[in-house]
Amino acid sequence: MKIAIINGPNLNLLGKRETDIYGNQPFEKYLDEVKVLFPSVEFHYYQSNLEGELINELQRVGYSFDGIVLNPAGYTHTSVAIGDAIAAIKTPVIEVHISNVHAREDFRKLSHVSGKSAGSIFGLGLKGYELAIRWLIDHK
Ligand code: DQA
C-alpha cells in the first residue's frame, strides 16, 4: 500500500516555527515514528513552499497511490487550484491540520480543500496524520 504525505508552505519549519501552536518536533522525526507504526505501508513524503509544486505532486501520485494525507497549510485558505487538483485526481485525500483552524483567526475557517477531500482532521496535533493514515488503510 502506497500513501503520500504532502505538506505545504512553512511546514518544513516544524519544530522551530510557532512552537506553542505547532509543537517542538520536526516533521522528519515524526515521520520516522509513523513508519514504525505502519511497517506495511510505503510512504512517500513531499513538502513544498510553492503552490504549483504541490499541485504537480498531487497529480503525480493521484492516479496510482492508495491514499494522500495533505496539509496544504496556508494555501488551504486561498487555493482554488489545490481544491481543483484534489477534485481531479482519483486517490482519496485526507486534509490534516495540526492546529484547530476553527479556533483561530476567521480567515482560517475557510478551506478550499475540505469539500473536495474524503475527510478532514484538525486540532489534534501531529497525531492527526496517524489518524488519517489509519482511515486510508481501513478504507482500502
Ligand atoms: C496549518 C493551519 C494553517 O492555517 C496554517 O497556515 C499552517 C498550518 C496547520 O497544520 O495547523 O501553516 O495547516
Tab-separated table of N, CA and C and ligand atoms in Angstrom:
chain	number	residue	atom	x	y	z
A	1	MET	N	0.841	-1.196	0.000
A	1	MET	CA	0.000	0.000	0.000
A	1	MET	C	0.880	1.251	0.000
A	2	LYS	N	0.537	2.179	-0.887
A	2	LYS	CA	1.365	3.395	-1.023
A	2	LYS	C	0.572	4.624	-0.573
A	3	ILE	N	1.137	5.342	0.391
A	3	ILE	CA	0.498	6.566	0.885
A	3	ILE	C	1.476	7.727	0.731
A	4	ALA	N	0.967	8.814	0.153
A	4	ALA	CA	1.766	10.039	0.025
A	4	ALA	C	1.366	10.992	1.150
A	5	ILE	N	2.365	11.567	1.775
A	5	ILE	CA	2.119	12.644	2.746
A	5	ILE	C	2.668	13.919	2.108
A	6	ILE	N	1.797	14.899	1.951
A	6	ILE	CA	2.189	16.133	1.270
A	6	ILE	C	1.956	17.311	2.219
A	7	ASN	N	3.016	18.025	2.491
A	7	ASN	CA	2.939	19.185	3.374
A	7	ASN	C	3.209	20.470	2.605
A	8	GLY	N	2.432	21.488	2.915
A	8	GLY	CA	2.564	22.771	2.235
A	8	GLY	C	3.523	23.732	2.929
A	9	PRO	N	3.382	25.011	2.612
A	9	PRO	CA	4.379	26.015	2.988
A	9	PRO	C	4.583	26.143	4.500
A	10	ASN	N	5.844	26.328	4.835
A	10	ASN	CA	6.307	26.589	6.211
A	10	ASN	C	6.280	25.353	7.112
A	11	LEU	N	5.775	24.245	6.604
A	11	LEU	CA	5.764	23.042	7.439
A	11	LEU	C	7.155	22.394	7.479
A	12	ASN	N	8.063	22.855	6.621
A	12	ASN	CA	9.474	22.462	6.745
A	12	ASN	C	10.083	23.070	8.015
A	13	LEU	N	9.390	24.029	8.617
A	13	LEU	CA	9.916	24.684	9.827
A	13	LEU	C	9.323	24.122	11.113
A	14	LEU	N	8.593	23.015	11.007
A	14	LEU	CA	8.023	22.427	12.229
A	14	LEU	C	9.152	22.103	13.210
A	15	GLY	N	8.898	22.412	14.476
A	15	GLY	CA	9.933	22.235	15.496
A	15	GLY	C	10.612	23.551	15.840
A	16	LYS	N	10.579	24.507	14.869
A	16	LYS	CA	11.171	25.834	15.109
A	16	LYS	C	10.113	26.923	15.016
A	17	ARG	N	9.033	26.608	14.312
A	17	ARG	CA	8.034	27.608	13.957
A	17	ARG	C	6.904	27.644	14.988
A	18	GLU	N	6.619	28.819	15.561
A	18	GLU	CA	5.473	28.984	16.483
A	18	GLU	C	5.214	27.693	17.273
A	19	THR	N	6.180	27.326	18.088
A	19	THR	CA	6.131	26.011	18.744
A	19	THR	C	4.958	25.888	19.728
A	20	ASP	N	4.453	27.029	20.189
A	20	ASP	CA	3.277	26.978	21.073
A	20	ASP	C	2.051	26.457	20.314
A	21	ILE	N	2.025	26.671	19.004
A	21	ILE	CA	0.891	26.199	18.183
A	21	ILE	C	1.203	24.847	17.540
A	22	TYR	N	2.426	24.711	17.015
A	22	TYR	CA	2.724	23.544	16.170
A	22	TYR	C	3.633	22.502	16.828
A	23	GLY	N	4.109	22.784	18.052
A	23	GLY	CA	4.912	21.788	18.757
A	23	GLY	C	6.394	21.870	18.433
A	24	ASN	N	7.138	20.978	19.073
A	24	ASN	CA	8.613	21.047	19.021
A	24	ASN	C	9.255	20.033	18.075
A	25	GLN	N	8.438	19.228	17.438
A	25	GLN	CA	9.013	18.104	16.697
A	25	GLN	C	9.148	18.403	15.204
A	26	PRO	N	10.346	18.267	14.656
A	26	PRO	CA	10.477	18.386	13.194
A	26	PRO	C	9.692	17.259	12.506
A	27	PHE	N	9.144	17.527	11.339
A	27	PHE	CA	8.282	16.526	10.706
A	27	PHE	C	9.036	15.244	10.374
A	28	GLU	N	10.291	15.390	9.957
A	28	GLU	CA	11.064	14.187	9.573
A	28	GLU	C	11.182	13.214	10.748
A	29	LYS	N	11.343	13.765	11.954
A	29	LYS	CA	11.434	12.901	13.164
A	29	LYS	C	10.103	12.176	13.377
A	30	TYR	N	9.024	12.929	13.233
A	30	TYR	CA	7.691	12.329	13.399
A	30	TYR	C	7.464	11.238	12.349
A	31	LEU	N	7.921	11.515	11.142
A	31	LEU	CA	7.737	10.540	10.056
A	31	LEU	C	8.440	9.214	10.367
A	32	ASP	N	9.587	9.288	11.009
A	32	ASP	CA	10.285	8.054	11.413
A	32	ASP	C	9.385	7.223	12.335
A	33	GLU	N	8.687	7.896	13.242
A	33	GLU	CA	7.778	7.183	14.168
A	33	GLU	C	6.599	6.570	13.404
A	34	VAL	N	6.094	7.327	12.442
A	34	VAL	CA	4.947	6.847	11.648
A	34	VAL	C	5.337	5.581	10.884
A	35	LYS	N	6.536	5.573	10.341
A	35	LYS	CA	6.986	4.405	9.554
A	35	LYS	C	7.059	3.158	10.433
A	36	VAL	N	7.419	3.347	11.708
A	36	VAL	CA	7.462	2.214	12.647
A	36	VAL	C	6.038	1.741	12.958
A	37	LEU	N	5.115	2.710	13.086
A	37	LEU	CA	3.727	2.353	13.405
A	37	LEU	C	3.038	1.586	12.282
A	38	PHE	N	3.440	1.903	11.038
A	38	PHE	CA	2.766	1.295	9.873
A	38	PHE	C	3.808	0.655	8.958
A	39	PRO	N	4.399	-0.467	9.415
A	39	PRO	CA	5.517	-1.045	8.651
A	39	PRO	C	5.122	-1.557	7.270
A	40	SER	N	3.842	-1.854	7.081
A	40	SER	CA	3.455	-2.427	5.784
A	40	SER	C	3.148	-1.345	4.739
A	41	VAL	N	3.197	-0.090	5.146
A	41	VAL	CA	2.875	0.992	4.203
A	41	VAL	C	4.165	1.560	3.611
A	42	GLU	N	4.113	1.804	2.314
A	42	GLU	CA	5.225	2.501	1.638
A	42	GLU	C	4.881	3.995	1.628
A	43	PHE	N	5.652	4.792	2.364
A	43	PHE	CA	5.358	6.220	2.466
A	43	PHE	C	6.225	7.028	1.506
A	44	HIS	N	5.590	8.021	0.893
A	44	HIS	CA	6.341	8.998	0.094
A	44	HIS	C	6.035	10.372	0.686
A	45	TYR	N	7.089	11.033	1.162
A	45	TYR	CA	6.885	12.340	1.795
A	45	TYR	C	7.355	13.451	0.864
A	46	TYR	N	6.520	14.478	0.746
A	46	TYR	CA	6.860	15.621	-0.106
A	46	TYR	C	6.448	16.897	0.607
A	47	GLN	N	7.338	17.876	0.621
A	47	GLN	CA	6.990	19.203	1.179
A	47	GLN	C	7.433	20.253	0.183
A	48	SER	N	6.583	21.258	0.004
A	48	SER	CA	6.987	22.388	-0.834
A	48	SER	C	6.354	23.663	-0.298
A	49	ASN	N	7.053	24.747	-0.548
A	49	ASN	CA	6.518	26.071	-0.193
A	49	ASN	C	5.792	26.710	-1.378
A	50	LEU	N	5.727	25.985	-2.502
A	50	LEU	CA	5.177	26.563	-3.740
A	50	LEU	C	3.874	25.862	-4.136
A	51	GLU	N	2.868	26.645	-4.424
A	51	GLU	CA	1.536	26.113	-4.742
A	51	GLU	C	1.567	25.157	-5.943
A	52	GLY	N	2.201	25.602	-7.042
A	52	GLY	CA	2.219	24.779	-8.261
A	52	GLY	C	2.938	23.459	-8.047
A	53	GLU	N	3.970	23.470	-7.219
A	53	GLU	CA	4.679	22.210	-6.944
A	53	GLU	C	3.795	21.242	-6.165
A	54	LEU	N	2.989	21.767	-5.266
A	54	LEU	CA	2.057	20.901	-4.520
A	54	LEU	C	1.037	20.287	-5.478
A	55	ILE	N	0.574	21.083	-6.436
A	55	ILE	CA	-0.383	20.579	-7.435
A	55	ILE	C	0.291	19.529	-8.319
A	56	ASN	N	1.515	19.788	-8.740
A	56	ASN	CA	2.235	18.782	-9.545
A	56	ASN	C	2.350	17.458	-8.787
A	57	GLU	N	2.635	17.541	-7.492
A	57	GLU	CA	2.792	16.313	-6.700
A	57	GLU	C	1.449	15.597	-6.547
A	58	LEU	N	0.377	16.353	-6.311
A	58	LEU	CA	-0.954	15.728	-6.230
A	58	LEU	C	-1.275	14.997	-7.531
A	59	GLN	N	-0.966	15.631	-8.650
A	59	GLN	CA	-1.240	14.999	-9.950
A	59	GLN	C	-0.350	13.773	-10.151
A	60	ARG	N	0.892	13.851	-9.674
A	60	ARG	CA	1.847	12.750	-9.886
A	60	ARG	C	1.392	11.490	-9.141
A	61	VAL	N	0.961	11.662	-7.888
A	61	VAL	CA	0.607	10.477	-7.088
A	61	VAL	C	-0.884	10.136	-7.174
A	62	GLY	N	-1.669	11.033	-7.712
A	62	GLY	CA	-3.120	10.971	-7.556
A	62	GLY	C	-3.862	9.970	-8.403
A	63	TYR	N	-3.125	9.218	-9.252
A	63	TYR	CA	-3.800	8.183	-10.040
A	63	TYR	C	-3.253	6.791	-9.740
A	64	SER	N	-2.220	6.717	-8.896
A	64	SER	CA	-1.604	5.404	-8.672
A	64	SER	C	-1.481	5.053	-7.185
A	65	PHE	N	-1.447	6.055	-6.309
A	65	PHE	CA	-1.293	5.766	-4.878
A	65	PHE	C	-2.645	5.374	-4.269
A	66	ASP	N	-2.567	4.767	-3.070
A	66	ASP	CA	-3.794	4.333	-2.395
A	66	ASP	C	-4.399	5.426	-1.528
A	67	GLY	N	-3.590	6.387	-1.128
A	67	GLY	CA	-4.120	7.462	-0.297
A	67	GLY	C	-3.148	8.622	-0.228
A	68	ILE	N	-3.701	9.797	0.085
A	68	ILE	CA	-2.886	11.005	0.241
A	68	ILE	C	-3.306	11.690	1.533
A	69	VAL	N	-2.328	12.007	2.365
A	69	VAL	CA	-2.559	12.840	3.540
A	69	VAL	C	-1.984	14.211	3.198
A	70	LEU	N	-2.839	15.213	3.189
A	70	LEU	CA	-2.430	16.534	2.698
A	70	LEU	C	-2.652	17.603	3.756
A	71	ASN	N	-1.579	18.304	4.078
A	71	ASN	CA	-1.716	19.525	4.872
A	71	ASN	C	-1.268	20.680	3.980
A	72	PRO	N	-2.224	21.378	3.373
A	72	PRO	CA	-1.829	22.447	2.434
A	72	PRO	C	-1.413	23.736	3.146
A	73	ALA	N	-1.424	23.715	4.487
A	73	ALA	CA	-1.008	24.864	5.307
A	73	ALA	C	-1.741	26.128	4.852
A	74	GLY	N	-1.040	27.221	4.676
A	74	GLY	CA	-1.702	28.491	4.351
A	74	GLY	C	-2.488	28.462	3.053
A	75	TYR	N	-2.090	27.597	2.114
A	75	TYR	CA	-2.825	27.519	0.826
A	75	TYR	C	-4.237	26.942	0.991
A	76	THR	N	-4.474	26.270	2.113
A	76	THR	CA	-5.823	25.771	2.393
A	76	THR	C	-6.865	26.867	2.210
A	77	HIS	N	-6.499	28.046	2.693
A	77	HIS	CA	-7.465	29.138	2.816
A	77	HIS	C	-7.525	30.013	1.564
A	78	THR	N	-6.641	29.762	0.606
A	78	THR	CA	-6.554	30.653	-0.567
A	78	THR	C	-6.610	29.930	-1.905
A	79	SER	N	-6.294	28.622	-1.922
A	79	SER	CA	-6.001	27.998	-3.212
A	79	SER	C	-7.177	27.219	-3.813
A	80	VAL	N	-7.879	27.875	-4.721
A	80	VAL	CA	-8.896	27.184	-5.528
A	80	VAL	C	-8.216	26.084	-6.345
A	81	ALA	N	-6.998	26.346	-6.803
A	81	ALA	CA	-6.296	25.405	-7.689
A	81	ALA	C	-5.952	24.097	-6.976
A	82	ILE	N	-5.605	24.157	-5.701
A	82	ILE	CA	-5.335	22.906	-4.971
A	82	ILE	C	-6.651	22.145	-4.776
A	83	GLY	N	-7.721	22.845	-4.472
A	83	GLY	CA	-9.038	22.192	-4.392
A	83	GLY	C	-9.396	21.521	-5.703
A	84	ASP	N	-9.149	22.200	-6.827
A	84	ASP	CA	-9.439	21.627	-8.150
A	84	ASP	C	-8.597	20.371	-8.402
A	85	ALA	N	-7.341	20.408	-7.969
A	85	ALA	CA	-6.452	19.244	-8.181
A	85	ALA	C	-6.981	18.043	-7.409
A	86	ILE	N	-7.461	18.267	-6.191
A	86	ILE	CA	-8.000	17.157	-5.389
A	86	ILE	C	-9.243	16.582	-6.072
A	87	ALA	N	-10.072	17.472	-6.606
A	87	ALA	CA	-11.281	17.008	-7.308
A	87	ALA	C	-10.920	16.216	-8.560
A	88	ALA	N	-9.796	16.557	-9.180
A	88	ALA	CA	-9.416	15.936	-10.458
A	88	ALA	C	-8.856	14.528	-10.294
A	89	ILE	N	-8.171	14.286	-9.183
A	89	ILE	CA	-7.454	13.012	-9.056
A	89	ILE	C	-8.385	11.917	-8.512
A	90	LYS	N	-7.879	10.679	-8.579
A	90	LYS	CA	-8.698	9.528	-8.168
A	90	LYS	C	-8.393	9.076	-6.736
A	91	THR	N	-7.175	9.284	-6.282
A	91	THR	CA	-6.755	8.817	-4.958
A	91	THR	C	-7.441	9.636	-3.859
A	92	PRO	N	-8.005	8.960	-2.833
A	92	PRO	CA	-8.643	9.728	-1.750
A	92	PRO	C	-7.640	10.575	-0.961
A	93	VAL	N	-8.087	11.781	-0.645
A	93	VAL	CA	-7.249	12.737	0.096
A	93	VAL	C	-7.875	12.984	1.466
A	94	ILE	N	-7.059	12.933	2.502
A	94	ILE	CA	-7.493	13.384	3.833
A	94	ILE	C	-6.754	14.678	4.138
A	95	GLU	N	-7.514	15.702	4.441
A	95	GLU	CA	-6.946	17.006	4.821
A	95	GLU	C	-6.595	16.968	6.304
A	96	VAL	N	-5.383	17.353	6.634
A	96	VAL	CA	-4.957	17.383	8.040
A	96	VAL	C	-4.409	18.770	8.385
A	97	HIS	N	-4.819	19.279	9.541
A	97	HIS	CA	-4.200	20.477	10.109
A	97	HIS	C	-3.775	20.173	11.531
A	98	ILE	N	-2.590	20.578	11.859
A	98	ILE	CA	-2.043	20.324	13.200
A	98	ILE	C	-2.833	21.117	14.240
A	99	SER	N	-3.087	22.373	13.924
A	99	SER	CA	-3.797	23.247	14.867
A	99	SER	C	-5.302	23.186	14.598
A	100	ASN	N	-6.066	23.689	15.546
A	100	ASN	CA	-7.515	23.779	15.359
A	100	ASN	C	-7.815	25.067	14.593
A	101	VAL	N	-7.911	24.938	13.285
A	101	VAL	CA	-8.086	26.124	12.435
A	101	VAL	C	-9.398	26.867	12.749
A	102	HIS	N	-10.343	26.184	13.343
A	102	HIS	CA	-11.626	26.836	13.667
A	102	HIS	C	-11.589	27.608	14.985
A	103	ALA	N	-10.504	27.465	15.712
A	103	ALA	CA	-10.370	28.195	16.979
A	103	ALA	C	-9.380	29.356	16.833
A	104	ARG	N	-9.011	29.657	15.579
A	104	ARG	CA	-8.004	30.699	15.364
A	104	ARG	C	-8.636	31.876	14.596
A	105	GLU	N	-7.848	32.564	13.774
A	105	GLU	CA	-8.391	33.726	13.055
A	105	GLU	C	-9.495	33.280	12.093
A	106	ASP	N	-10.420	34.192	11.808
A	106	ASP	CA	-11.553	33.855	10.935
A	106	ASP	C	-11.108	33.359	9.559
A	107	PHE	N	-10.025	33.941	9.005
A	107	PHE	CA	-9.637	33.547	7.642
A	107	PHE	C	-9.230	32.078	7.568
A	108	ARG	N	-8.888	31.480	8.710
A	108	ARG	CA	-8.509	30.052	8.691
A	108	ARG	C	-9.719	29.124	8.674
A	109	LYS	N	-10.906	29.695	8.839
A	109	LYS	CA	-12.115	28.855	8.838
A	109	LYS	C	-12.515	28.449	7.427
A	110	LEU	N	-12.038	29.191	6.425
A	110	LEU	CA	-12.338	28.838	5.032
A	110	LEU	C	-11.307	27.832	4.530
A	111	SER	N	-11.806	26.716	3.991
A	111	SER	CA	-10.918	25.738	3.355
A	111	SER	C	-11.416	25.455	1.944
A	112	HIS	N	-10.512	25.587	0.968
A	112	HIS	CA	-10.831	25.204	-0.410
A	112	HIS	C	-10.615	23.709	-0.627
A	113	VAL	N	-10.214	23.035	0.434
A	113	VAL	CA	-9.785	21.637	0.346
A	113	VAL	C	-10.816	20.692	0.978
A	114	SER	N	-11.454	21.124	2.057
A	114	SER	CA	-12.353	20.235	2.815
A	114	SER	C	-13.440	19.621	1.944
A	115	GLY	N	-14.072	20.448	1.115
A	115	GLY	CA	-15.197	19.973	0.313
A	115	GLY	C	-14.812	18.991	-0.770
A	116	LYS	N	-13.535	18.932	-1.085
A	116	LYS	CA	-13.055	18.008	-2.138
A	116	LYS	C	-12.400	16.767	-1.537
A	117	SER	N	-12.193	16.774	-0.223
A	117	SER	CA	-11.459	15.689	0.430
A	117	SER	C	-12.429	14.630	0.955
A	118	ALA	N	-11.887	13.429	1.193
A	118	ALA	CA	-12.712	12.371	1.793
A	118	ALA	C	-13.064	12.734	3.229
A	119	GLY	N	-12.182	13.460	3.889
A	119	GLY	CA	-12.431	13.889	5.259
A	119	GLY	C	-11.360	14.853	5.714
A	120	SER	N	-11.583	15.456	6.862
A	120	SER	CA	-10.644	16.451	7.389
A	120	SER	C	-10.421	16.210	8.872
A	121	ILE	N	-9.189	16.449	9.308
A	121	ILE	CA	-8.834	16.315	10.726
A	121	ILE	C	-8.095	17.591	11.105
A	122	PHE	N	-8.495	18.226	12.200
A	122	PHE	CA	-7.774	19.418	12.627
A	122	PHE	C	-7.741	19.507	14.142
A	123	GLY	N	-6.657	20.083	14.653
A	123	GLY	CA	-6.575	20.382	16.080
A	123	GLY	C	-6.037	19.251	16.935
A	124	LEU	N	-5.632	18.152	16.335
A	124	LEU	CA	-5.164	17.005	17.130
A	124	LEU	C	-3.648	16.859	17.076
A	125	GLY	N	-2.968	17.930	16.671
A	125	GLY	CA	-1.510	17.882	16.587
A	125	GLY	C	-1.053	16.942	15.486
A	126	LEU	N	0.193	16.486	15.599
A	126	LEU	CA	0.738	15.581	14.578
A	126	LEU	C	-0.017	14.251	14.536
A	127	LYS	N	-0.639	13.902	15.652
A	127	LYS	CA	-1.437	12.670	15.730
A	127	LYS	C	-2.481	12.595	14.597
A	128	GLY	N	-2.918	13.752	14.101
A	128	GLY	CA	-3.898	13.788	13.017
A	128	GLY	C	-3.405	13.033	11.776
A	129	TYR	N	-2.089	13.070	11.527
A	129	TYR	CA	-1.553	12.354	10.363
A	129	TYR	C	-1.763	10.843	10.540
A	130	GLU	N	-1.488	10.357	11.767
A	130	GLU	CA	-1.664	8.913	12.036
A	130	GLU	C	-3.114	8.490	11.841
A	131	LEU	N	-4.021	9.342	12.354
A	131	LEU	CA	-5.444	9.006	12.250
A	131	LEU	C	-5.870	8.961	10.784
A	132	ALA	N	-5.339	9.873	10.004
A	132	ALA	CA	-5.654	9.889	8.566
A	132	ALA	C	-5.125	8.625	7.890
A	133	ILE	N	-3.916	8.226	8.240
A	133	ILE	CA	-3.315	7.021	7.647
A	133	ILE	C	-4.157	5.795	8.003
A	134	ARG	N	-4.568	5.745	9.268
A	134	ARG	CA	-5.371	4.596	9.697
A	134	ARG	C	-6.677	4.516	8.889
A	135	TRP	N	-7.293	5.651	8.655
A	135	TRP	CA	-8.533	5.654	7.872
A	135	TRP	C	-8.251	5.161	6.448
A	136	LEU	N	-7.156	5.634	5.880
A	136	LEU	CA	-6.833	5.235	4.490
A	136	LEU	C	-6.595	3.721	4.405
A	137	ILE	N	-5.926	3.162	5.429
A	137	ILE	CA	-5.681	1.715	5.444
A	137	ILE	C	-7.014	0.969	5.542
A	138	ASP	N	-7.872	1.406	6.463
A	138	ASP	CA	-9.168	0.737	6.644
A	138	ASP	C	-10.048	0.875	5.396
A	139	HIS	N	-9.899	1.987	4.721
A	139	HIS	CA	-10.756	2.298	3.571
A	139	HIS	C	-10.382	1.484	2.334
A	140	LYS	N	-9.120	1.041	2.269
A	140	LYS	CA	-8.636	0.366	1.060
A	140	LYS	C	-9.363	-0.968	0.818
B	1	DQA	C1	-1.967	24.617	9.386
B	1	DQA	C2	-3.017	25.693	9.663
B	1	DQA	C3	-2.944	26.802	8.624
B	1	DQA	O1	-3.920	27.774	8.880
B	1	DQA	C4	-1.583	27.447	8.666
B	1	DQA	O2	-1.486	28.418	7.633
B	1	DQA	C5	-0.463	26.482	8.595
B	1	DQA	C6	-0.576	25.199	9.291
B	1	DQA	C7	-1.967	23.549	10.487
B	1	DQA	O3	-1.402	22.473	10.240
B	1	DQA	O4	-2.454	23.778	11.581
B	1	DQA	O5	0.593	26.773	8.045
B	1	DQA	O6	-2.294	23.965	8.164
